CSV table of C-alpha atoms and ligand atoms in Angstrom, one decimal:
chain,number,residue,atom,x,y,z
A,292,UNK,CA,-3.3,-51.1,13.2
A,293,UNK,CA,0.5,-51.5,14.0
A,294,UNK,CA,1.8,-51.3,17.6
A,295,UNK,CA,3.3,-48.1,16.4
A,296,UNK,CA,0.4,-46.6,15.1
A,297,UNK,CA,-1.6,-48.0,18.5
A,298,UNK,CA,0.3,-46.2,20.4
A,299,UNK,CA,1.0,-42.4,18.6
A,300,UNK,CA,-2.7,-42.5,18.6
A,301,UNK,CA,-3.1,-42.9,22.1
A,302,UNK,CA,-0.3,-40.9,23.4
A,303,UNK,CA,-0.3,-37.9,20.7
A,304,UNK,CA,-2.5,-35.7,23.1
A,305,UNK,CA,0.3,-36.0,25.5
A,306,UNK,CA,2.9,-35.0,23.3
A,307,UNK,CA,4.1,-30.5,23.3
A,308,UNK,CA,2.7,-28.9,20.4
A,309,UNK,CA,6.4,-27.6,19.5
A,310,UNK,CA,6.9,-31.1,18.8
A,311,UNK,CA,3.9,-31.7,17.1
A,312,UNK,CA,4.0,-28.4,14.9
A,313,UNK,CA,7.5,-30.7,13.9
A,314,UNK,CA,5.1,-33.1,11.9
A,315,UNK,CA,1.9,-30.7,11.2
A,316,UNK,CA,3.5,-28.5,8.8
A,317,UNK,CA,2.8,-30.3,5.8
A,318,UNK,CA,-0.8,-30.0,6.5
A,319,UNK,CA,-0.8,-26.7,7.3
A,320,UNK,CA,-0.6,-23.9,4.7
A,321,UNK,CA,1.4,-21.0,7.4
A,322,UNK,CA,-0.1,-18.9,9.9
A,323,UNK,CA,-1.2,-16.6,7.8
A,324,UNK,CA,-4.1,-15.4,4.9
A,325,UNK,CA,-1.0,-15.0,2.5
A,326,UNK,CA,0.0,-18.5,3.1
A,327,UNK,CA,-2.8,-19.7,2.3
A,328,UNK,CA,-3.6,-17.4,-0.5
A,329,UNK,CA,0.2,-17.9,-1.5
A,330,UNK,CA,-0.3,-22.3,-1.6
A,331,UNK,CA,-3.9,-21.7,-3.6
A,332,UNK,CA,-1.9,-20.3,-6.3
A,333,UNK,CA,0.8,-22.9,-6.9
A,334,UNK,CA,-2.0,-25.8,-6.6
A,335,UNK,CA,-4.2,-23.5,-9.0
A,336,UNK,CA,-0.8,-23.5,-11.4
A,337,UNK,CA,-0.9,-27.5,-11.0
A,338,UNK,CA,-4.7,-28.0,-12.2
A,339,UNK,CA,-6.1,-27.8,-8.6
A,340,UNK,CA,-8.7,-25.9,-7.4
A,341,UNK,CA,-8.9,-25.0,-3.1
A,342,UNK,CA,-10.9,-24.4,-0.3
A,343,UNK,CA,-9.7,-22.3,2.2
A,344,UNK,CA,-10.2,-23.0,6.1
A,345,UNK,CA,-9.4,-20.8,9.0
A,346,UNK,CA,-8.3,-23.1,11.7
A,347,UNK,CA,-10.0,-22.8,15.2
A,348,UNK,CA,-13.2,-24.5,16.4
A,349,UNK,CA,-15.5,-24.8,19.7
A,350,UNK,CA,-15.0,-21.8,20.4
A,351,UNK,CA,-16.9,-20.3,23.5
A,352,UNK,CA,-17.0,-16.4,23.9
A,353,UNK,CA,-19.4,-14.4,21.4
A,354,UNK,CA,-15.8,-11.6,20.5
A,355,UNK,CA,-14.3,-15.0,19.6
A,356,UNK,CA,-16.8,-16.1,17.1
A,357,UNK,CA,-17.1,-12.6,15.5
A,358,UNK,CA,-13.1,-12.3,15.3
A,359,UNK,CA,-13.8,-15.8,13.1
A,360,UNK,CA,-16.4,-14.6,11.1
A,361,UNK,CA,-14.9,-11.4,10.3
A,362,UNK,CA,-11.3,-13.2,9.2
A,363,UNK,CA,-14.0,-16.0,6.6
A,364,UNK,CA,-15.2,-12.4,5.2
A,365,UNK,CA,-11.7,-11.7,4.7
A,366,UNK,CA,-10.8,-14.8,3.1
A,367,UNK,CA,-13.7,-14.0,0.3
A,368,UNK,CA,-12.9,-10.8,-0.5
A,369,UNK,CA,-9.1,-11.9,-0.6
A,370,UNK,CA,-9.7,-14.9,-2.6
A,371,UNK,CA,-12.0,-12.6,-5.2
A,372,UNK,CA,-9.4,-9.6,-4.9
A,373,UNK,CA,-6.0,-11.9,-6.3
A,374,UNK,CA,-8.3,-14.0,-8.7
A,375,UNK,CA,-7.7,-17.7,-7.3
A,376,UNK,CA,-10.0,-20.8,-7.6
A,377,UNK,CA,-11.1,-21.1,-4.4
A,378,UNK,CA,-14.1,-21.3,-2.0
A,379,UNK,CA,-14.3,-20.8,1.7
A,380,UNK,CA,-15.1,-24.1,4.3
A,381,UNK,CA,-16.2,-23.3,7.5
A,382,UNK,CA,-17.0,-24.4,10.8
A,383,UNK,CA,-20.0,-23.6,13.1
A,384,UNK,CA,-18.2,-24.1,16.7
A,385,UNK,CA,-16.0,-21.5,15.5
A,386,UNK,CA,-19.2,-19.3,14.5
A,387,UNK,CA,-20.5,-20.0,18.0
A,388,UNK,CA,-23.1,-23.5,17.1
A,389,UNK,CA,-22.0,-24.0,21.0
A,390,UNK,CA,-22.8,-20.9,22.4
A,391,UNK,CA,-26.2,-20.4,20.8
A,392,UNK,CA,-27.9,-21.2,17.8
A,393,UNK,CA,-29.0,-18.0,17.3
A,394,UNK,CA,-25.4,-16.3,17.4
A,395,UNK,CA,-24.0,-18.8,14.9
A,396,UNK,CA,-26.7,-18.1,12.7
A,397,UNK,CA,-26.1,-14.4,12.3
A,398,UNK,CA,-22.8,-15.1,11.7
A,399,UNK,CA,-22.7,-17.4,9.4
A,400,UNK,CA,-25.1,-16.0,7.3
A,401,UNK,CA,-23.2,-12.6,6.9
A,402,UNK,CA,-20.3,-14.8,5.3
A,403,UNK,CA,-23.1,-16.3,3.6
A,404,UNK,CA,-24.4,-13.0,2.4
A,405,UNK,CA,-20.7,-11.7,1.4
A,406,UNK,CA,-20.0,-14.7,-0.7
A,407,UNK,CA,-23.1,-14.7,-2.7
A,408,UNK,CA,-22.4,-10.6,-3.3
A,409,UNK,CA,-19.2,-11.9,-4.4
A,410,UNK,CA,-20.1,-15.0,-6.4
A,411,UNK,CA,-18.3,-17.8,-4.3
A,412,UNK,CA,-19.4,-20.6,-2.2
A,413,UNK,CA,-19.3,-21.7,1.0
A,414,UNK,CA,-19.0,-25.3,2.5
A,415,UNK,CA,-20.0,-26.3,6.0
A,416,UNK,CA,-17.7,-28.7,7.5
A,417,UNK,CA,-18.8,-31.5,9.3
A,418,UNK,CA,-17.7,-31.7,12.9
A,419,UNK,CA,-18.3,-34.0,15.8
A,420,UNK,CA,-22.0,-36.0,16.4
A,421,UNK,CA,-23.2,-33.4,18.6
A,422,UNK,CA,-23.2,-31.0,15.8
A,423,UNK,CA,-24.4,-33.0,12.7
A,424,UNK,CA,-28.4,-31.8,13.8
A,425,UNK,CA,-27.7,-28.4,13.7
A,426,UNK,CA,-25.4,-28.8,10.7
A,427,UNK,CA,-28.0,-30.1,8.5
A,428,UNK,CA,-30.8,-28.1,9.6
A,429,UNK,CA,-28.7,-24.7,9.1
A,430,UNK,CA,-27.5,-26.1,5.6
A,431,UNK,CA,-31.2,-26.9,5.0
A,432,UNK,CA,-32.2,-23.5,6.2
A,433,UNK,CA,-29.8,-21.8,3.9
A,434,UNK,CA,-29.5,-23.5,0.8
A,435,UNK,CA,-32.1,-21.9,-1.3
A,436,UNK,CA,-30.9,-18.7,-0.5
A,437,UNK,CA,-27.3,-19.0,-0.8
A,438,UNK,CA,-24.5,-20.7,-2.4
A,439,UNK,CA,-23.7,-23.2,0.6
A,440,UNK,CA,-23.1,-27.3,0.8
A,441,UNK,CA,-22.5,-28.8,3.7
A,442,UNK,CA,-20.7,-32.3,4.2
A,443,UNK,CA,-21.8,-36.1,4.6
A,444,UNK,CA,-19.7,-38.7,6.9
A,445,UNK,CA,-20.0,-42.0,6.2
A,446,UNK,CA,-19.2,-43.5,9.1
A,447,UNK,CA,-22.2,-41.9,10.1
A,448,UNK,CA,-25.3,-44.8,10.6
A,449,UNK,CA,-27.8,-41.9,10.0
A,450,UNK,CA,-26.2,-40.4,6.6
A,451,UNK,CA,-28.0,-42.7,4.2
A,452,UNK,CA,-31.1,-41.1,5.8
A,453,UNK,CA,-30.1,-37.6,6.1
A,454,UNK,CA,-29.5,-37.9,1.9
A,455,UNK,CA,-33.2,-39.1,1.7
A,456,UNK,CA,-34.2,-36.1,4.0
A,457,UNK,CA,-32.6,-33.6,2.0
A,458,UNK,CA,-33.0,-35.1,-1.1
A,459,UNK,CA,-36.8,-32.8,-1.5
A,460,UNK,CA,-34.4,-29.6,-3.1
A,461,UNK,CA,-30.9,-29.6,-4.9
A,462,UNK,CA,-28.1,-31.0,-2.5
A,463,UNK,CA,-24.3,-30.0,-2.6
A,464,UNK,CA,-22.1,-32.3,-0.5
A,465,UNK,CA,-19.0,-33.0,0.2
A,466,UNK,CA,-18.7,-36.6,0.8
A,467,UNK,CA,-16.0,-38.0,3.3
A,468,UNK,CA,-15.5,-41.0,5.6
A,469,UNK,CA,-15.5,-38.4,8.6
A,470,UNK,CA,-12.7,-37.8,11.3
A,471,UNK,CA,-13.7,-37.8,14.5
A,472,UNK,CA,-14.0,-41.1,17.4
A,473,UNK,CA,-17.6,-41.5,17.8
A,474,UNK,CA,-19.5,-44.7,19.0
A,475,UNK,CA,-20.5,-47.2,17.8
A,476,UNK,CA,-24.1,-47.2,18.2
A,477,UNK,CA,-23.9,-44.0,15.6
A,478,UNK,CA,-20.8,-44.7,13.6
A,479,UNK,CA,-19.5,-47.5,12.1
A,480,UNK,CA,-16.6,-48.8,13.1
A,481,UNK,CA,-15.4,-51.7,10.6
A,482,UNK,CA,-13.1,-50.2,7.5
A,483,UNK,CA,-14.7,-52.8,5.0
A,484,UNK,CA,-18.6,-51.5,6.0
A,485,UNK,CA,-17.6,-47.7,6.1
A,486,UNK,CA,-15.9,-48.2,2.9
A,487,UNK,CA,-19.4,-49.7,1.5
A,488,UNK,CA,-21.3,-47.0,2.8
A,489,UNK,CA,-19.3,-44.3,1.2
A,490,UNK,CA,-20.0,-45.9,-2.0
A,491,UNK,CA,-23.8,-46.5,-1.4
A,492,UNK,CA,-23.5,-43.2,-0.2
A,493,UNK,CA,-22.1,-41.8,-3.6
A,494,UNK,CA,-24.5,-43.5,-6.1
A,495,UNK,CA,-27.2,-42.4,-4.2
A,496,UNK,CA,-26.3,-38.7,-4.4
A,497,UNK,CA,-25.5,-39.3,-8.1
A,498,UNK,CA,-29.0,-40.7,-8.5
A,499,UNK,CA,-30.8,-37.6,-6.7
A,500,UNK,CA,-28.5,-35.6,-8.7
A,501,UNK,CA,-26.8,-33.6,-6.3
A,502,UNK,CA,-23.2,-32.2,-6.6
A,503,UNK,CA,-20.7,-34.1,-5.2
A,504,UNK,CA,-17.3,-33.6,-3.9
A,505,UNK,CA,-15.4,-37.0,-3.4
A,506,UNK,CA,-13.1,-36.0,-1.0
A,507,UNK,CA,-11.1,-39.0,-0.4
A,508,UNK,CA,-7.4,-40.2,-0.8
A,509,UNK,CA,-8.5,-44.0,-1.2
A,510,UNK,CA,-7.7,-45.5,-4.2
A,511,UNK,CA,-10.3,-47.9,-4.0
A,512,UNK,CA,-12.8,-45.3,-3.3
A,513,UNK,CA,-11.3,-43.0,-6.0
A,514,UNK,CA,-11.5,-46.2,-8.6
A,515,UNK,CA,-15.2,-46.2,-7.6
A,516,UNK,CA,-16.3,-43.1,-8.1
A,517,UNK,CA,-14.4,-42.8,-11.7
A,518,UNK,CA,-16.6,-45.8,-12.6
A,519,UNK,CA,-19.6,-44.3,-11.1
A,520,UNK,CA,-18.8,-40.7,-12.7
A,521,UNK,CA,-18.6,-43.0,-16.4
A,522,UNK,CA,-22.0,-45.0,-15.6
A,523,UNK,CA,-24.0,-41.6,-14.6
A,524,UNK,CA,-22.3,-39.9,-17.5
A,525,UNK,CA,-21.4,-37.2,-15.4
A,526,UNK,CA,-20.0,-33.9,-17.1
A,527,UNK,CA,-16.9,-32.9,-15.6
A,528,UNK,CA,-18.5,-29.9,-13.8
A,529,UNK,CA,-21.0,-32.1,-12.4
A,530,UNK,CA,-18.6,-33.5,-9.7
A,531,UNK,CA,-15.2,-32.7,-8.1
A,532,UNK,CA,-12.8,-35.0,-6.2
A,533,UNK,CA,-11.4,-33.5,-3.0
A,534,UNK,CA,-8.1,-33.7,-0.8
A,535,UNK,CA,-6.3,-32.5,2.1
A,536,UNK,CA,-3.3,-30.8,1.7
A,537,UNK,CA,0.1,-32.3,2.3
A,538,UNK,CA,-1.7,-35.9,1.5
A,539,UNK,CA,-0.8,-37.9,-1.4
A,540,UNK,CA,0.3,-35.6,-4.1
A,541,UNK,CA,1.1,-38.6,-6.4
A,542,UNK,CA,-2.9,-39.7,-6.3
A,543,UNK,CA,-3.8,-36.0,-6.9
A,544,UNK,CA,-1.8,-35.5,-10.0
A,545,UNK,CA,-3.2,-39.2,-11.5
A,546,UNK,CA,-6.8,-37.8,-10.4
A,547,UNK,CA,-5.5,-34.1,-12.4
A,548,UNK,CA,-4.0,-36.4,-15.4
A,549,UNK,CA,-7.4,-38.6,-15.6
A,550,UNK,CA,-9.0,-35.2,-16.6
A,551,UNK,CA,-11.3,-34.6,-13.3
A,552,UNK,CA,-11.1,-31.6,-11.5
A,553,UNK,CA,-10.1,-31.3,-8.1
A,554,UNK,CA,-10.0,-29.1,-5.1
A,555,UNK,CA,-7.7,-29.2,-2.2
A,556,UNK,CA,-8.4,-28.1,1.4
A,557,UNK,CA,-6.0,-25.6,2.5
A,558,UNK,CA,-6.1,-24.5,6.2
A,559,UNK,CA,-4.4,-22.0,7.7
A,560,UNK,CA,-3.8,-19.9,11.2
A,561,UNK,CA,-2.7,-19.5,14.5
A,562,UNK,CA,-5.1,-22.3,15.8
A,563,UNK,CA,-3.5,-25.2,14.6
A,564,UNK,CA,-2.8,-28.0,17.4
A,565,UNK,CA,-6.8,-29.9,17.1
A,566,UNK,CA,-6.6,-29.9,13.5
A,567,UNK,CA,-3.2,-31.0,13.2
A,568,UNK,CA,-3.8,-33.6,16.1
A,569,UNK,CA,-6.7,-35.5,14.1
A,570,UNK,CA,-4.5,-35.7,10.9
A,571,UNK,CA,-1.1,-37.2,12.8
A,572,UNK,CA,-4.0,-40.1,14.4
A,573,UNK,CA,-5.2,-40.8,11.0
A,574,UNK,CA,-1.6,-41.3,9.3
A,575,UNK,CA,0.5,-42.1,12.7
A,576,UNK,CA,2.8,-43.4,9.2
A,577,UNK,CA,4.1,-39.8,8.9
A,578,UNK,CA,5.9,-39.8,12.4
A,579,UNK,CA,7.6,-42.5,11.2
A,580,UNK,CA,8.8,-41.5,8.0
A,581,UNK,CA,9.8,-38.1,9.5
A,582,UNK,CA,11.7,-40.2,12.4
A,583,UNK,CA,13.7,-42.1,10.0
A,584,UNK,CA,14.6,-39.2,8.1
A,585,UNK,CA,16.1,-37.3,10.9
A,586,UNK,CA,17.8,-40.3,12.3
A,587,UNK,CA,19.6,-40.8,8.2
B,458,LIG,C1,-11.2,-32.2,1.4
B,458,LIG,C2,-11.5,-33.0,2.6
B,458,LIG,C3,-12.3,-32.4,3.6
B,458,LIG,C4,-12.7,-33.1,4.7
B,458,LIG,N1,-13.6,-32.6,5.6
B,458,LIG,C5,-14.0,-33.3,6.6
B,458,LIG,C6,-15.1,-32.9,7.4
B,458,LIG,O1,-15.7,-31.9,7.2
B,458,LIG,N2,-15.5,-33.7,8.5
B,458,LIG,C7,-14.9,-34.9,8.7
B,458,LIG,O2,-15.2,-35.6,9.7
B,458,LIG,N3,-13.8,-35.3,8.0
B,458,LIG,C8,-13.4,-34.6,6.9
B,458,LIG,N4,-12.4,-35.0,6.2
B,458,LIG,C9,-11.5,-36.2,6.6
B,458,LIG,C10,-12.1,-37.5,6.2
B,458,LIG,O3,-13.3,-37.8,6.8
B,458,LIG,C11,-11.1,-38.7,6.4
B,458,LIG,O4,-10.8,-38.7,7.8
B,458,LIG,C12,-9.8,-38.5,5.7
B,458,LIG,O5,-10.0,-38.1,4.4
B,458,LIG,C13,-9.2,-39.9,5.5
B,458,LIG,O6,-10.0,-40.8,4.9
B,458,LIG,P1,-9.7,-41.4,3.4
B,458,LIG,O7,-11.0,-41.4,2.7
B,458,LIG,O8,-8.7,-40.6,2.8
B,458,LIG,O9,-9.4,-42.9,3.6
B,458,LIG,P2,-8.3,-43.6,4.5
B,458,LIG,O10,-8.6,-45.1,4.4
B,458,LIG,O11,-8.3,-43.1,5.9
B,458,LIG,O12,-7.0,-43.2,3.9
B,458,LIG,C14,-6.6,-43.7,2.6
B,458,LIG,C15,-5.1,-43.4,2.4
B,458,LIG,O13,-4.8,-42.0,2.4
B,458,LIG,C16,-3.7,-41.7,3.1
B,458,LIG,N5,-4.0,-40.8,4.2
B,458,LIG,C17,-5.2,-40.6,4.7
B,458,LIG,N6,-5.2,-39.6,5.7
B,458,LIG,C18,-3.9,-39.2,5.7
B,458,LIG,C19,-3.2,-38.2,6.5
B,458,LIG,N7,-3.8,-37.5,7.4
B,458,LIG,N8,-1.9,-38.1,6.2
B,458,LIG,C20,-1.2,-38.8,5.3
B,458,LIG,N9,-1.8,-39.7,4.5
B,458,LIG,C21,-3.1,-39.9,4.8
B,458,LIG,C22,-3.1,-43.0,3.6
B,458,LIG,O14,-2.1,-43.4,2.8
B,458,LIG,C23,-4.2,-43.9,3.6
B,458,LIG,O15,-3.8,-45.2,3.4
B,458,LIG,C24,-12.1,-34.4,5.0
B,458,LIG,C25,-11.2,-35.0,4.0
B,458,LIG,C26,-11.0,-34.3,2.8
B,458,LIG,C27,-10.1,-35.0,1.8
């Protein structure tokens, strides 16, 4: 890592969200449904598929939570009202995983509930390692019921054996490096062995035949899979690639133009700053681009 990068990293929490929201707004679809509705659209005109996030997380008051879960509810029924490809990700701290099980539960299976009525999916995000338990026990608990995946890290020591846990029933994942700073007794922490897991990762789900969504902007990665997809003789509704918005949109035409499909994560709302936070520490790059610009 450059000095540069070293130290937007460091100081980024430090730094007002006005000036942050400065450099988020690719990332972000707009504050509102109809932004996000509005962005689906164009990236359905361009071959993409989406999934649509609600931004807000850890939330702790029970109002909170149900404010959340109402909005995901909305999202379906909006999503299934103006005809777009696109499913709903979701977070339990927003559905209230940190105020008690029980709560998030409830919620989450009356999104659940809605989404099967209205034949979509839903996709569990993966969030920090105090939540990766629960996650997989609630997608566990849920997935023969209703249309649900959750997501794998592979920086994540234990994934390899969460796959072989799971592995018993049909598994739907969404496969990423994963986001957040965790230790390294639990996480690796060299690129070169994350990167090798990911890929173990992937031929292992491919051999227990579960539905993968590569969500990844590595080339390397990308290469990969393509070779795995070839090798497993994947159909090309056995599989999707996955990106964020505002990242790499040359990579997600070539991965459009190589005839896979793919779907792009499109979040949107009010509750913007942790989300946008973790993508300016991952790609510091983008400060510095936008820095140059303004000073031409
Ligand atoms: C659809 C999707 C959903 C995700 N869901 C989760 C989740 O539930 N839980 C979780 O922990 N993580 C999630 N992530 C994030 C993921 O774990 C990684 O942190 C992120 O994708 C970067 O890893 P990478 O595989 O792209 O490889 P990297 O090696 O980090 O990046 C490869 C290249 O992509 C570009 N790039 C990467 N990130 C950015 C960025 N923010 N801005 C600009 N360029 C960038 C850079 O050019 C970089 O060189 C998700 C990612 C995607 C694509």
């Amino acid at each position: 890592m450059s000095w540069f990068n070293k130290t937007v990293s460091t100081f980024i929490d430090k730094v007002p969200p006005s000036t942050i929201a400065i450099f988020a707004k690719r990332y972000i679809a707009g504050d509102k449904l109809d932004d996000a509705v509005n962005v689906s659209k164009k990236l359905n005109k361009e071959g993409a598929m989406t999934t649509i996030d609600v931004l807000g997380e850890f939330v702790s008051t029970k109002e909170e939570t149900e404010h959340y879960r109402d909005l995901a509810i909305k999202v379906l029924e909006e999503i299934d009202k103006s005809g777009i490809e696109a499913n709903l990700s979701l977070k339990l701290t927003q559905m209230g995983l940190k105020i008690s099980r029980k709560l998030c539960l409830s919620n989450v299976e009356m999104i659940l509930k809605r989404a099967k009525e209205l034949g979509n999916f839903v996709r569990i995000d993966m969030e920090d390692s105090t939540c990766t338990t629960d996650t997989v026990e609630i997608y566990d608990s849920f997935r023969e019921t209703y249309n649900i995946g959750a997501v794998l890290q592979a920086y994540m020591r234990r994934t390899i054996n969460d796959i072989q846990y799971l592995s018993d029933k049909p598994m739907n994942f969404r496969l990423c490096k994963g986001i957040y700073d965790e230790p390294r007794v639990i996480a690796y922490k060299d690129y070169d062995i994350v990167n090798e897991n990911y890929k173990y990762c992937l031929e292992t789900l491919f051999k227990k035949k579960a539905y993968v969504g590569i969500a990844t902007h590595d080339e390397k990665l990308v290469f990969h899979a393509e070779k795995l997809i070839r090798e497993y003789g994947l159909g090309k509704d056995e599989y999707e690639f996955q990106m964020l918005l505002g990242v790499d949109e040359e990579l997600r035409r070539i991965i459009i133009e190589n005839g896979h499909r793919i779907r792009i994560y499109v979040p949107f709302g009010k509750d913007w700053l942790p989300y946008s936070i973790r993508r300016l520490k991952e790609n510091p790059n983008i400060i510095k681009s936008a820095m140059k610009g303004y000073l031409k």
